[in-house]
Coordinates of C-alpha atoms and ligand atoms in Angstrom, one line a residue:
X22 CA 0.0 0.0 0.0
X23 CA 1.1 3.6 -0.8
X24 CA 0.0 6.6 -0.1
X25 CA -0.1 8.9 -3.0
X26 CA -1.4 13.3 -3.9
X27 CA -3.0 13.8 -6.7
X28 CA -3.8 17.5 -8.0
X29 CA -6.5 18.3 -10.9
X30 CA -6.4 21.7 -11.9
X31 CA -9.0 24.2 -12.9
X32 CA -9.4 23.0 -16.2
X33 CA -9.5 18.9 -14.8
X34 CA -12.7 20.0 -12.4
X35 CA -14.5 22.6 -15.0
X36 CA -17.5 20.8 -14.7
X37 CA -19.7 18.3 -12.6
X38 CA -19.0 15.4 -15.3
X39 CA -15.2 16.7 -15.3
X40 CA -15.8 16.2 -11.8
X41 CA -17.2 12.8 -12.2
X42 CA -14.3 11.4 -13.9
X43 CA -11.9 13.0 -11.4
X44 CA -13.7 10.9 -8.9
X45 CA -12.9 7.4 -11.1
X46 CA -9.6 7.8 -11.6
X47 CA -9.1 8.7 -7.4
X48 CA -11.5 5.3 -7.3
X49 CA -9.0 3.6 -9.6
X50 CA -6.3 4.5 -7.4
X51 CA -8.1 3.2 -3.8
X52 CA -9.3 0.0 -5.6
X53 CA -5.6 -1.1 -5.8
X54 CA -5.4 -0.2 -2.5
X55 CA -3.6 2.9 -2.0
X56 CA -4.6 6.0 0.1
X57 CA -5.2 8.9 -1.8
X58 CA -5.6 12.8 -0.8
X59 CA -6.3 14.7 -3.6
X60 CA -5.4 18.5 -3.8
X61 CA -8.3 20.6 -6.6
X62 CA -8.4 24.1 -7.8
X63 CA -10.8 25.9 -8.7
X64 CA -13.2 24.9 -11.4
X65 CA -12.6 26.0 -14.9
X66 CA -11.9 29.9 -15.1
X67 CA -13.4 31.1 -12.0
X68 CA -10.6 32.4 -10.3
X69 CA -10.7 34.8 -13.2
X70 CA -14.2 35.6 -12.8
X71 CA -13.7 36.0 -8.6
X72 CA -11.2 38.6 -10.1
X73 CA -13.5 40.2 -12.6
X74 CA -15.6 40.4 -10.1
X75 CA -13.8 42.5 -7.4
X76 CA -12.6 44.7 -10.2
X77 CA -16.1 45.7 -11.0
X78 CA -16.1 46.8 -7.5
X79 CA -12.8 48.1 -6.8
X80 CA -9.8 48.8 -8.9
X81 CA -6.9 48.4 -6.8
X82 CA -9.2 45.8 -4.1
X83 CA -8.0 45.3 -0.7
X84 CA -5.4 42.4 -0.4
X85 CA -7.2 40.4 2.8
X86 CA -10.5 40.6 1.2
X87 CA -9.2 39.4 -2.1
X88 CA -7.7 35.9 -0.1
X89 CA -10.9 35.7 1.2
X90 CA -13.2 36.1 -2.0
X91 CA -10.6 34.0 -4.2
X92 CA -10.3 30.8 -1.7
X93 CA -13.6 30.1 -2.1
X94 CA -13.2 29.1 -5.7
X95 CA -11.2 25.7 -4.5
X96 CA -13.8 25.1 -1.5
X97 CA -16.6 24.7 -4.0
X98 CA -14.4 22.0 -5.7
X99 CA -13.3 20.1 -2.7
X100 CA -17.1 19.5 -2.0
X101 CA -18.0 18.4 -5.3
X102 CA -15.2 16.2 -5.6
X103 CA -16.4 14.8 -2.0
X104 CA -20.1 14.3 -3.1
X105 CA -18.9 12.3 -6.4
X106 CA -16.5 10.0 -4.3
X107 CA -19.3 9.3 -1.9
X108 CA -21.6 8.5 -4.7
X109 CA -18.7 5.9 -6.0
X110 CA -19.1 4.9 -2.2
X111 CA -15.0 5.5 -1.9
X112 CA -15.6 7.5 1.6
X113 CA -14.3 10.6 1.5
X114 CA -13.9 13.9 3.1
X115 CA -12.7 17.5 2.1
X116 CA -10.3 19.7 4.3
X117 CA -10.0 23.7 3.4
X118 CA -6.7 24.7 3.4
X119 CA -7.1 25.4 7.4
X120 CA -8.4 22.0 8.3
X121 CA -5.6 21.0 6.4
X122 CA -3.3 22.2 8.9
X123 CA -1.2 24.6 6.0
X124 CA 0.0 27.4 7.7
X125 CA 1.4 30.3 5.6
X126 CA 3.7 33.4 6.4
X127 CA 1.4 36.6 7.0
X128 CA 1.4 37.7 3.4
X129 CA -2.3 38.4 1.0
X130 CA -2.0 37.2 -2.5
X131 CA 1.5 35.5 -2.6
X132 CA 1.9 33.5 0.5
X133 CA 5.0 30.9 1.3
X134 CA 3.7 28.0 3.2
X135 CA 5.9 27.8 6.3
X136 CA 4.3 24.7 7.9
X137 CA 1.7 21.6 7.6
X138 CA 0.2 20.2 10.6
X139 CA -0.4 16.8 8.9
X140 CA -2.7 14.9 12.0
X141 CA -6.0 15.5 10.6
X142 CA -5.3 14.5 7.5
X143 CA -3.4 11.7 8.5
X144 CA -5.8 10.8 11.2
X145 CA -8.8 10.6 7.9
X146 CA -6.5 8.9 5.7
X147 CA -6.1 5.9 8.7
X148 CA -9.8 6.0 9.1
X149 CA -9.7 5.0 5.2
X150 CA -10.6 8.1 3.8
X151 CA -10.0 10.2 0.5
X152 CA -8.9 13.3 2.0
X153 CA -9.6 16.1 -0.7
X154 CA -7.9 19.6 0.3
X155 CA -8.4 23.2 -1.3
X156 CA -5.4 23.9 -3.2
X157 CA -4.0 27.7 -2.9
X158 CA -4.4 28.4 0.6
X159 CA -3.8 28.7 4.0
X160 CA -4.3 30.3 7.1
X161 CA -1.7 32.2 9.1
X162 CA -1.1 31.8 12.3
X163 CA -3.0 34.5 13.3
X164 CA -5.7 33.1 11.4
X165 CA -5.9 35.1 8.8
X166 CA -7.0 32.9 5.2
X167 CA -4.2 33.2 2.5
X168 CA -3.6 32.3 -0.9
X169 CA 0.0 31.2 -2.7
X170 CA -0.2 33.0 -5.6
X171 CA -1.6 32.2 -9.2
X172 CA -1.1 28.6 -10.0
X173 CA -0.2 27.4 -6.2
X174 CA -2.4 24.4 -6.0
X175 CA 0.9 23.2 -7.7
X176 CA 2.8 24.1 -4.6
X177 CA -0.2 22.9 -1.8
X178 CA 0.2 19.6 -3.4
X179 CA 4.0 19.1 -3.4
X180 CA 4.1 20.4 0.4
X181 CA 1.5 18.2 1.1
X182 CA 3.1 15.3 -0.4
X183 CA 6.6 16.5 1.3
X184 CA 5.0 16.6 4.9
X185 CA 3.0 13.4 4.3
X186 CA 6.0 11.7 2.6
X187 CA 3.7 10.6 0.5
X188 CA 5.2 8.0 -2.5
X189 CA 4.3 9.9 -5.2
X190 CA 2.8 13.4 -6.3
X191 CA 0.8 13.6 -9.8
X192 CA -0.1 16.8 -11.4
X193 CA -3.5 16.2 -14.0
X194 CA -3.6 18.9 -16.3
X195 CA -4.5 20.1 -19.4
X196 CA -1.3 19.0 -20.8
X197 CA 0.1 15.6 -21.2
X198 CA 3.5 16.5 -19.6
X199 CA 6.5 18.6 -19.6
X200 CA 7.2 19.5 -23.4
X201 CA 10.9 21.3 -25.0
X202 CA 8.9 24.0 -25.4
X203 CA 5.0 25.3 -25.7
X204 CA 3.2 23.5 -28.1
X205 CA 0.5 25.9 -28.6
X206 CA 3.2 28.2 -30.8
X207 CA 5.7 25.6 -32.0
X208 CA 4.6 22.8 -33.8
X209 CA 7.4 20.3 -33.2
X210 CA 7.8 20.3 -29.5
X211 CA 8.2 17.5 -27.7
X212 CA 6.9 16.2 -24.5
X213 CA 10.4 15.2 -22.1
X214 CA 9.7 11.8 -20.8
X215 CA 12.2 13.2 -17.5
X216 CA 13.5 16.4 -16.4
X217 CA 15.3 17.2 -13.5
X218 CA 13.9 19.4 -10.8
X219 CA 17.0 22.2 -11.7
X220 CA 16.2 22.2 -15.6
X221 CA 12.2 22.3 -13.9
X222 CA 12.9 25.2 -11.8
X223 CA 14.1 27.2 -14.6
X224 CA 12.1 26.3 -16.8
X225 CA 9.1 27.0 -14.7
X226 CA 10.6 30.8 -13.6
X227 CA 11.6 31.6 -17.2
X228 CA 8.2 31.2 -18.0
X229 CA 6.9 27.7 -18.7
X230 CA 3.2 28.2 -17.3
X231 CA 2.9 23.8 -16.4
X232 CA 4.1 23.9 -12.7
X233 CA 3.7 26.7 -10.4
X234 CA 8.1 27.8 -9.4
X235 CA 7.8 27.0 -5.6
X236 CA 6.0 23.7 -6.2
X237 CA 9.1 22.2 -7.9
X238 CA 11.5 24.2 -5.4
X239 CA 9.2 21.9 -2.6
X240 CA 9.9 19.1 -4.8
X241 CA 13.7 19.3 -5.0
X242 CA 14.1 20.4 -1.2
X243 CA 12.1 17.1 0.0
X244 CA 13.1 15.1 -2.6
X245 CA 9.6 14.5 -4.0
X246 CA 8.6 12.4 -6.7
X247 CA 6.6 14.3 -9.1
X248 CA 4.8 13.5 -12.7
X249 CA 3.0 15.7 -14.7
X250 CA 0.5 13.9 -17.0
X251 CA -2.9 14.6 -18.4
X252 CA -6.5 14.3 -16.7
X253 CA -8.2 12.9 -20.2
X254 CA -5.8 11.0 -21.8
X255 CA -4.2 8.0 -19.9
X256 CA -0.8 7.9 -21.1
X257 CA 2.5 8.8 -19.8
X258 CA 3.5 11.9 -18.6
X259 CA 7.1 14.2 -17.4
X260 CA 8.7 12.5 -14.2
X261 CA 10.8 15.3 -12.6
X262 CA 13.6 14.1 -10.0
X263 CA 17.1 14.4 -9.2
X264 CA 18.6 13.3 -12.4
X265 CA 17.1 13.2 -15.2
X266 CA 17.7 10.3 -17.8
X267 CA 19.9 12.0 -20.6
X268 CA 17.2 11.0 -23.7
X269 CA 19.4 11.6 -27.0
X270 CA 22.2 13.0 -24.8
X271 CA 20.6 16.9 -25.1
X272 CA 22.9 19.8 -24.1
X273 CA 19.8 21.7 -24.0
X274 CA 16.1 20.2 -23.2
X275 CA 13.9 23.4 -23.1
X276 CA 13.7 26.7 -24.4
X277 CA 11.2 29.1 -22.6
X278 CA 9.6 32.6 -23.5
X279 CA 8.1 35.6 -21.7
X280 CA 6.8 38.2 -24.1
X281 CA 5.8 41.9 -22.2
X282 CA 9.4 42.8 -20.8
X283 CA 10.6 45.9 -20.8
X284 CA 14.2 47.6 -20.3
X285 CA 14.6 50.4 -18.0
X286 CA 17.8 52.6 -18.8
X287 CA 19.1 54.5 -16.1
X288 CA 21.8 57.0 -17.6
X289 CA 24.7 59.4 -16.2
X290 CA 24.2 57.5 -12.9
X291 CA 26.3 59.3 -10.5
X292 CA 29.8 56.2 -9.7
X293 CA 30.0 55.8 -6.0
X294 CA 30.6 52.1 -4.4
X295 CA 26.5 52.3 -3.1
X296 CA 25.3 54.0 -6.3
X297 CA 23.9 50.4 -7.1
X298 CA 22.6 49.0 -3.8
X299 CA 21.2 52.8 -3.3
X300 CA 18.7 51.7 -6.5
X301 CA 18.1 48.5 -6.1
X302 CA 17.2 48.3 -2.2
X303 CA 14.8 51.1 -3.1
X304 CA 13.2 49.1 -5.9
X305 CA 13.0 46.4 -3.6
X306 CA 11.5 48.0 -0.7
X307 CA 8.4 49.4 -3.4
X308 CA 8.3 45.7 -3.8
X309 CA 9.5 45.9 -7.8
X310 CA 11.4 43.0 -9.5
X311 CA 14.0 43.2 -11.3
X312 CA 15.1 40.6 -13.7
X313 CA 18.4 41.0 -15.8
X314 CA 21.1 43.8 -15.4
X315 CA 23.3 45.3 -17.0
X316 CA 25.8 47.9 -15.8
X317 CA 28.1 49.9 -18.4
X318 CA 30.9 52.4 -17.0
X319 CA 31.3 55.7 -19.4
X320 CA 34.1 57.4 -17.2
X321 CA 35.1 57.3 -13.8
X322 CA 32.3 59.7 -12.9
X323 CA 29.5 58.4 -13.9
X324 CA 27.6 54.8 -15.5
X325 CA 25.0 53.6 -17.5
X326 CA 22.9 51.3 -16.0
X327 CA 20.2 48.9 -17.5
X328 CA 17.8 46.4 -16.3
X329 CA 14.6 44.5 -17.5
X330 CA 11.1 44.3 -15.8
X331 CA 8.1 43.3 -16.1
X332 CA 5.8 45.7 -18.3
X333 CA 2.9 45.9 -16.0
X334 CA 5.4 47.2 -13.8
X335 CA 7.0 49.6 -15.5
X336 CA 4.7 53.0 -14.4
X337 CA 5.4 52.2 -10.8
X338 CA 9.4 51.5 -11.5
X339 CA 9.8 55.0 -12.8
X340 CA 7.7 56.6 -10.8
X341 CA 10.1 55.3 -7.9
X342 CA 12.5 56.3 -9.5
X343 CA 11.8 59.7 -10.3
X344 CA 10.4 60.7 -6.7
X345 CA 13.7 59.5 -5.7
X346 CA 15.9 61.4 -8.5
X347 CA 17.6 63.7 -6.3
X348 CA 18.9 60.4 -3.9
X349 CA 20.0 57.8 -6.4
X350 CA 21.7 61.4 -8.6
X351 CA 21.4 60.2 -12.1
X352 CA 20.9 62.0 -15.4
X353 CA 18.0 60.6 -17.3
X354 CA 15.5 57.8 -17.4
X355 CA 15.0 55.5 -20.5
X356 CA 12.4 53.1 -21.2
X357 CA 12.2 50.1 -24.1
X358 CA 8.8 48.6 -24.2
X359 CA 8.0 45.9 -26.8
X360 CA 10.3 42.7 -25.4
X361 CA 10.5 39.4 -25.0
X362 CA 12.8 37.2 -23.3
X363 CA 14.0 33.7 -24.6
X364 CA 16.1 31.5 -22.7
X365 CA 17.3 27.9 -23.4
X366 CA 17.9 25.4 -20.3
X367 CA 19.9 21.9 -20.0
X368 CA 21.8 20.2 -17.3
X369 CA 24.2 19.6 -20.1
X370 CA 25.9 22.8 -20.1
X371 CA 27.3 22.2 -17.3
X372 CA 29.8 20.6 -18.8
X373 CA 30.0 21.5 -22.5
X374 CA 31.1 25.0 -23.3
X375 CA 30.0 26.6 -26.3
X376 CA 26.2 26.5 -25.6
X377 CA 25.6 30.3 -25.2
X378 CA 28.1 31.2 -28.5
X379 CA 25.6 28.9 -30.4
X380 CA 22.8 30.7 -29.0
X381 CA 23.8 33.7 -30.1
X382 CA 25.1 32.3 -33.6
X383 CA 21.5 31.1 -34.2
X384 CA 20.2 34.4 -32.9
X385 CA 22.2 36.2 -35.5
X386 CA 21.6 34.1 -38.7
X387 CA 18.1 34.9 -38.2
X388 CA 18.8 38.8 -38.0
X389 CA 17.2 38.9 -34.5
X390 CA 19.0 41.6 -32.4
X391 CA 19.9 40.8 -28.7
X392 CA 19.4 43.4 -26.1
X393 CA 20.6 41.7 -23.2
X394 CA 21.8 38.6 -21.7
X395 CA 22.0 36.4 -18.3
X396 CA 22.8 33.3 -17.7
X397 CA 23.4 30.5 -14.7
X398 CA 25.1 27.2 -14.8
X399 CA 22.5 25.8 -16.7
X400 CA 20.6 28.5 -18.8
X401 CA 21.0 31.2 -21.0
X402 CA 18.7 34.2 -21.4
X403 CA 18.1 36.8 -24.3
X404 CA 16.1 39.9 -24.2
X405 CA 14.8 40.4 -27.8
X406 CA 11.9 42.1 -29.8
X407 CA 8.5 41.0 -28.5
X408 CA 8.2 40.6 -32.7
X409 CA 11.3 38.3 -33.2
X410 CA 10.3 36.0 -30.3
X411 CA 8.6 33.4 -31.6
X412 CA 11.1 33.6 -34.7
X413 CA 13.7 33.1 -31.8
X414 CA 12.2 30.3 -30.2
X415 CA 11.3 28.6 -32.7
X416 CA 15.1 28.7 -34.5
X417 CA 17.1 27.4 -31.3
X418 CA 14.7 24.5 -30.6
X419 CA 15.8 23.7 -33.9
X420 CA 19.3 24.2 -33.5
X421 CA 19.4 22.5 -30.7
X422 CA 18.1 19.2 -32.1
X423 CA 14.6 19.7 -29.9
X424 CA 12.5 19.3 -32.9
X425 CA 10.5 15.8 -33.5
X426 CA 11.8 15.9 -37.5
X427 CA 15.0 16.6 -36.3
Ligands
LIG2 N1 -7.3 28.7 -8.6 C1 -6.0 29.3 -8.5 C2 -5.7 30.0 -9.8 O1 -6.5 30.0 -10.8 C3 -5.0 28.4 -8.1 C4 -4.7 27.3 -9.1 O2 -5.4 27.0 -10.0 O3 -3.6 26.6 -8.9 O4 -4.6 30.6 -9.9
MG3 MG1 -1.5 25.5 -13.1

């Protein structure tokens, strides 16, 4: 006997006979005798309509309140889920996030979860229960209802599993795994049979929407097995663990994209050794981040400085900036709207050099300019033109040897 979590996201539970065949494959899993806790979201889009919702009302709404109006999406879902088991007569029960026992740090809208108090859950699960718990949120310990953060059923899953050591956690989504890249905009992606949980984390904070970021960081930290695979179709999906199995010995395994960057251009910035912390701590504190930078010295006296944000973010950046000219004692503010980042992510480079000089061979046989670059260990990041993305993407998958016909 095992004891395994399963998460169905919002698209898995859209409806009550999505619902329905949620509850036959938990059935399929007790029937072989395992215990099961399943974590749901919300159903279909209605996180997006709780949203729409408060906007009507408010336009910048009240933090707290929004927690409190958004986690009831997932309790609606829990229930359900609990009424179909029960008419399968596979006895179950469902746990809000709170009954759960997740605790979360004292933050609305983008919680961390600090801790699970596991003995309710585990107490059900002896009684020979289902135990089905709201995904996204938590309560702090002031007991004040959280949420995670868009996507974070992901993450109250993998905790879940980590504080249970559960065998096994299994994603159902819309998707039947992990692909190179996102098959909705390039034809020949691939779904990766394995991944590790570095390549995972990158690719999920470079922008590959299929696992929410902290959910794999949970996953590597406790060691957690995890698969992504598909609700509908009952075939194999991504296994992400320590080490992945090298399939066709790839340097690189993913390439990602984020489209509405911009680059913000700080210029004549006055050269002293805190000139840099000076900015950046007060972007921090207005709670602004910042991705890639990019610092250029002119003359001893002063420096250009550059660094990429998100676009939605950009009226608040410079509007920090400017009330705070006078302090940080630079020239003149730039902006570039209209990017895109594209990254490409493998183990593999590790230990091959070369990778990011291909990159940017590829880049410029296609005429696609390069604005700025990062890398780690194992990825390497280009900010182009929001128009040459896709062109970008879909040229280094190919390079790379990514692409089915290749
Ligand atoms: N329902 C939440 C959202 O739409 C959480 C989730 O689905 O993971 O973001
Ligand atoms: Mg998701």
């Amino acid at each position: 006997m095992g004891l395994i979590v399963q998460k169905f996201g919002g698209t898995s539970v859209g409806s009550a006979e999505k619902i329905m065949r949620v509850a036959g494959r938990v059935k399929a899993e007790t029937d072989k005798g395992n215990q099961v806790v399943v974590v749901v979201s919300a159903m279909g889009k209605s996180t997006d309509q709780l949203v729409g919702l408060a906007k009507e009302i408010s336009s910048q709404p009240n933090k707290r309140e929004m927690d409190m109006l958004l986690s009831t999406g997932e309790q609606v879902t829990i229930a359900l889920l609990s009424l179909a088991l029960n008419e399968k007569d596979v006895p179950a029960v469902s746990y809000t996030g709170w009954q759960a026992g997740i605790v979360t740090e004292p933050v609305h809208g983008n919680a961390r979860i600090t801790n699970i108090n596991t003995e309710a859950v585990q107490g059900q699960l002896s009684a020979g229960k289902v135990v089905i718990v709201a995904g996204f949120q938590g309560l702090t310990v002031d007991g004040e209802i959280t949420t995670l953060g868009r996507g974070g059923s992901d993450t109250t899953a993998v905790a879940l599993a980590a504080a249970l050591k559960a065998d096994k956690c299994e994603i159902y989504t819309d998707v039947t795994g992990v692909f190179t890249t996102d098959p909705r905009y390039v034809k020949s992606a691939r779904k990766l049979l394995s991944v590790s949980y570095d390549e995972m984390l990158e690719l999920a904070n470079l922008g590959a929407g299929v696992l929410h970021p902290r959910a794999v960081e949970f996953a590597k930290n406790y060691q957690v097995k995890l698969e992504v695979r598909s609700s509908m179709e009952k075939i194999e999906g991504t296994v992400i663990e320590e080490e992945a199995s090298m399939e066709q010995n790839l340097v690189v395994r993913g390439v990602a994209f984020e489209d509405e960057i911009t680059k913000v251009s700080v210029l004549g910035l006055a050269n002293s050794l805190t000139s840099l912390s000076t900015i950046f701590t007060t972007l921090a504190k207005n709670h602004l981040n910042v991705d890639i930078i990019v610092q250029s010295t002119t003359d001893t006296k002063t420096a250009n400085l550059a660094f990429s944000i998100k676009t939605e973010d950009l009226l608040q950046t410079l509007g920090v900036l400017e009330d705070n000219k006078e302090q940080l004692n630079y020239e003149q503010l730039d902006a570039e709207n209209k990017l895109a980042k594209v990254s490409i992510v493998g183990s593999g480079m590790i230990s091959n050099p070369g990778v990011a000089a291909q990159m940017f061979e590829v880049l410029a046989a296609n005429n696609i300019q390069v604005k700025m670059v990062s890398t780690s260990e194992i990825k390497v990041s280009a900010v182009v033109e929001e128009k040459d993305m896709l062109k970008a993407v879909e040229a280094l998958h190919k390079a790379f040897g990514l692409s089915v016909a290749s």
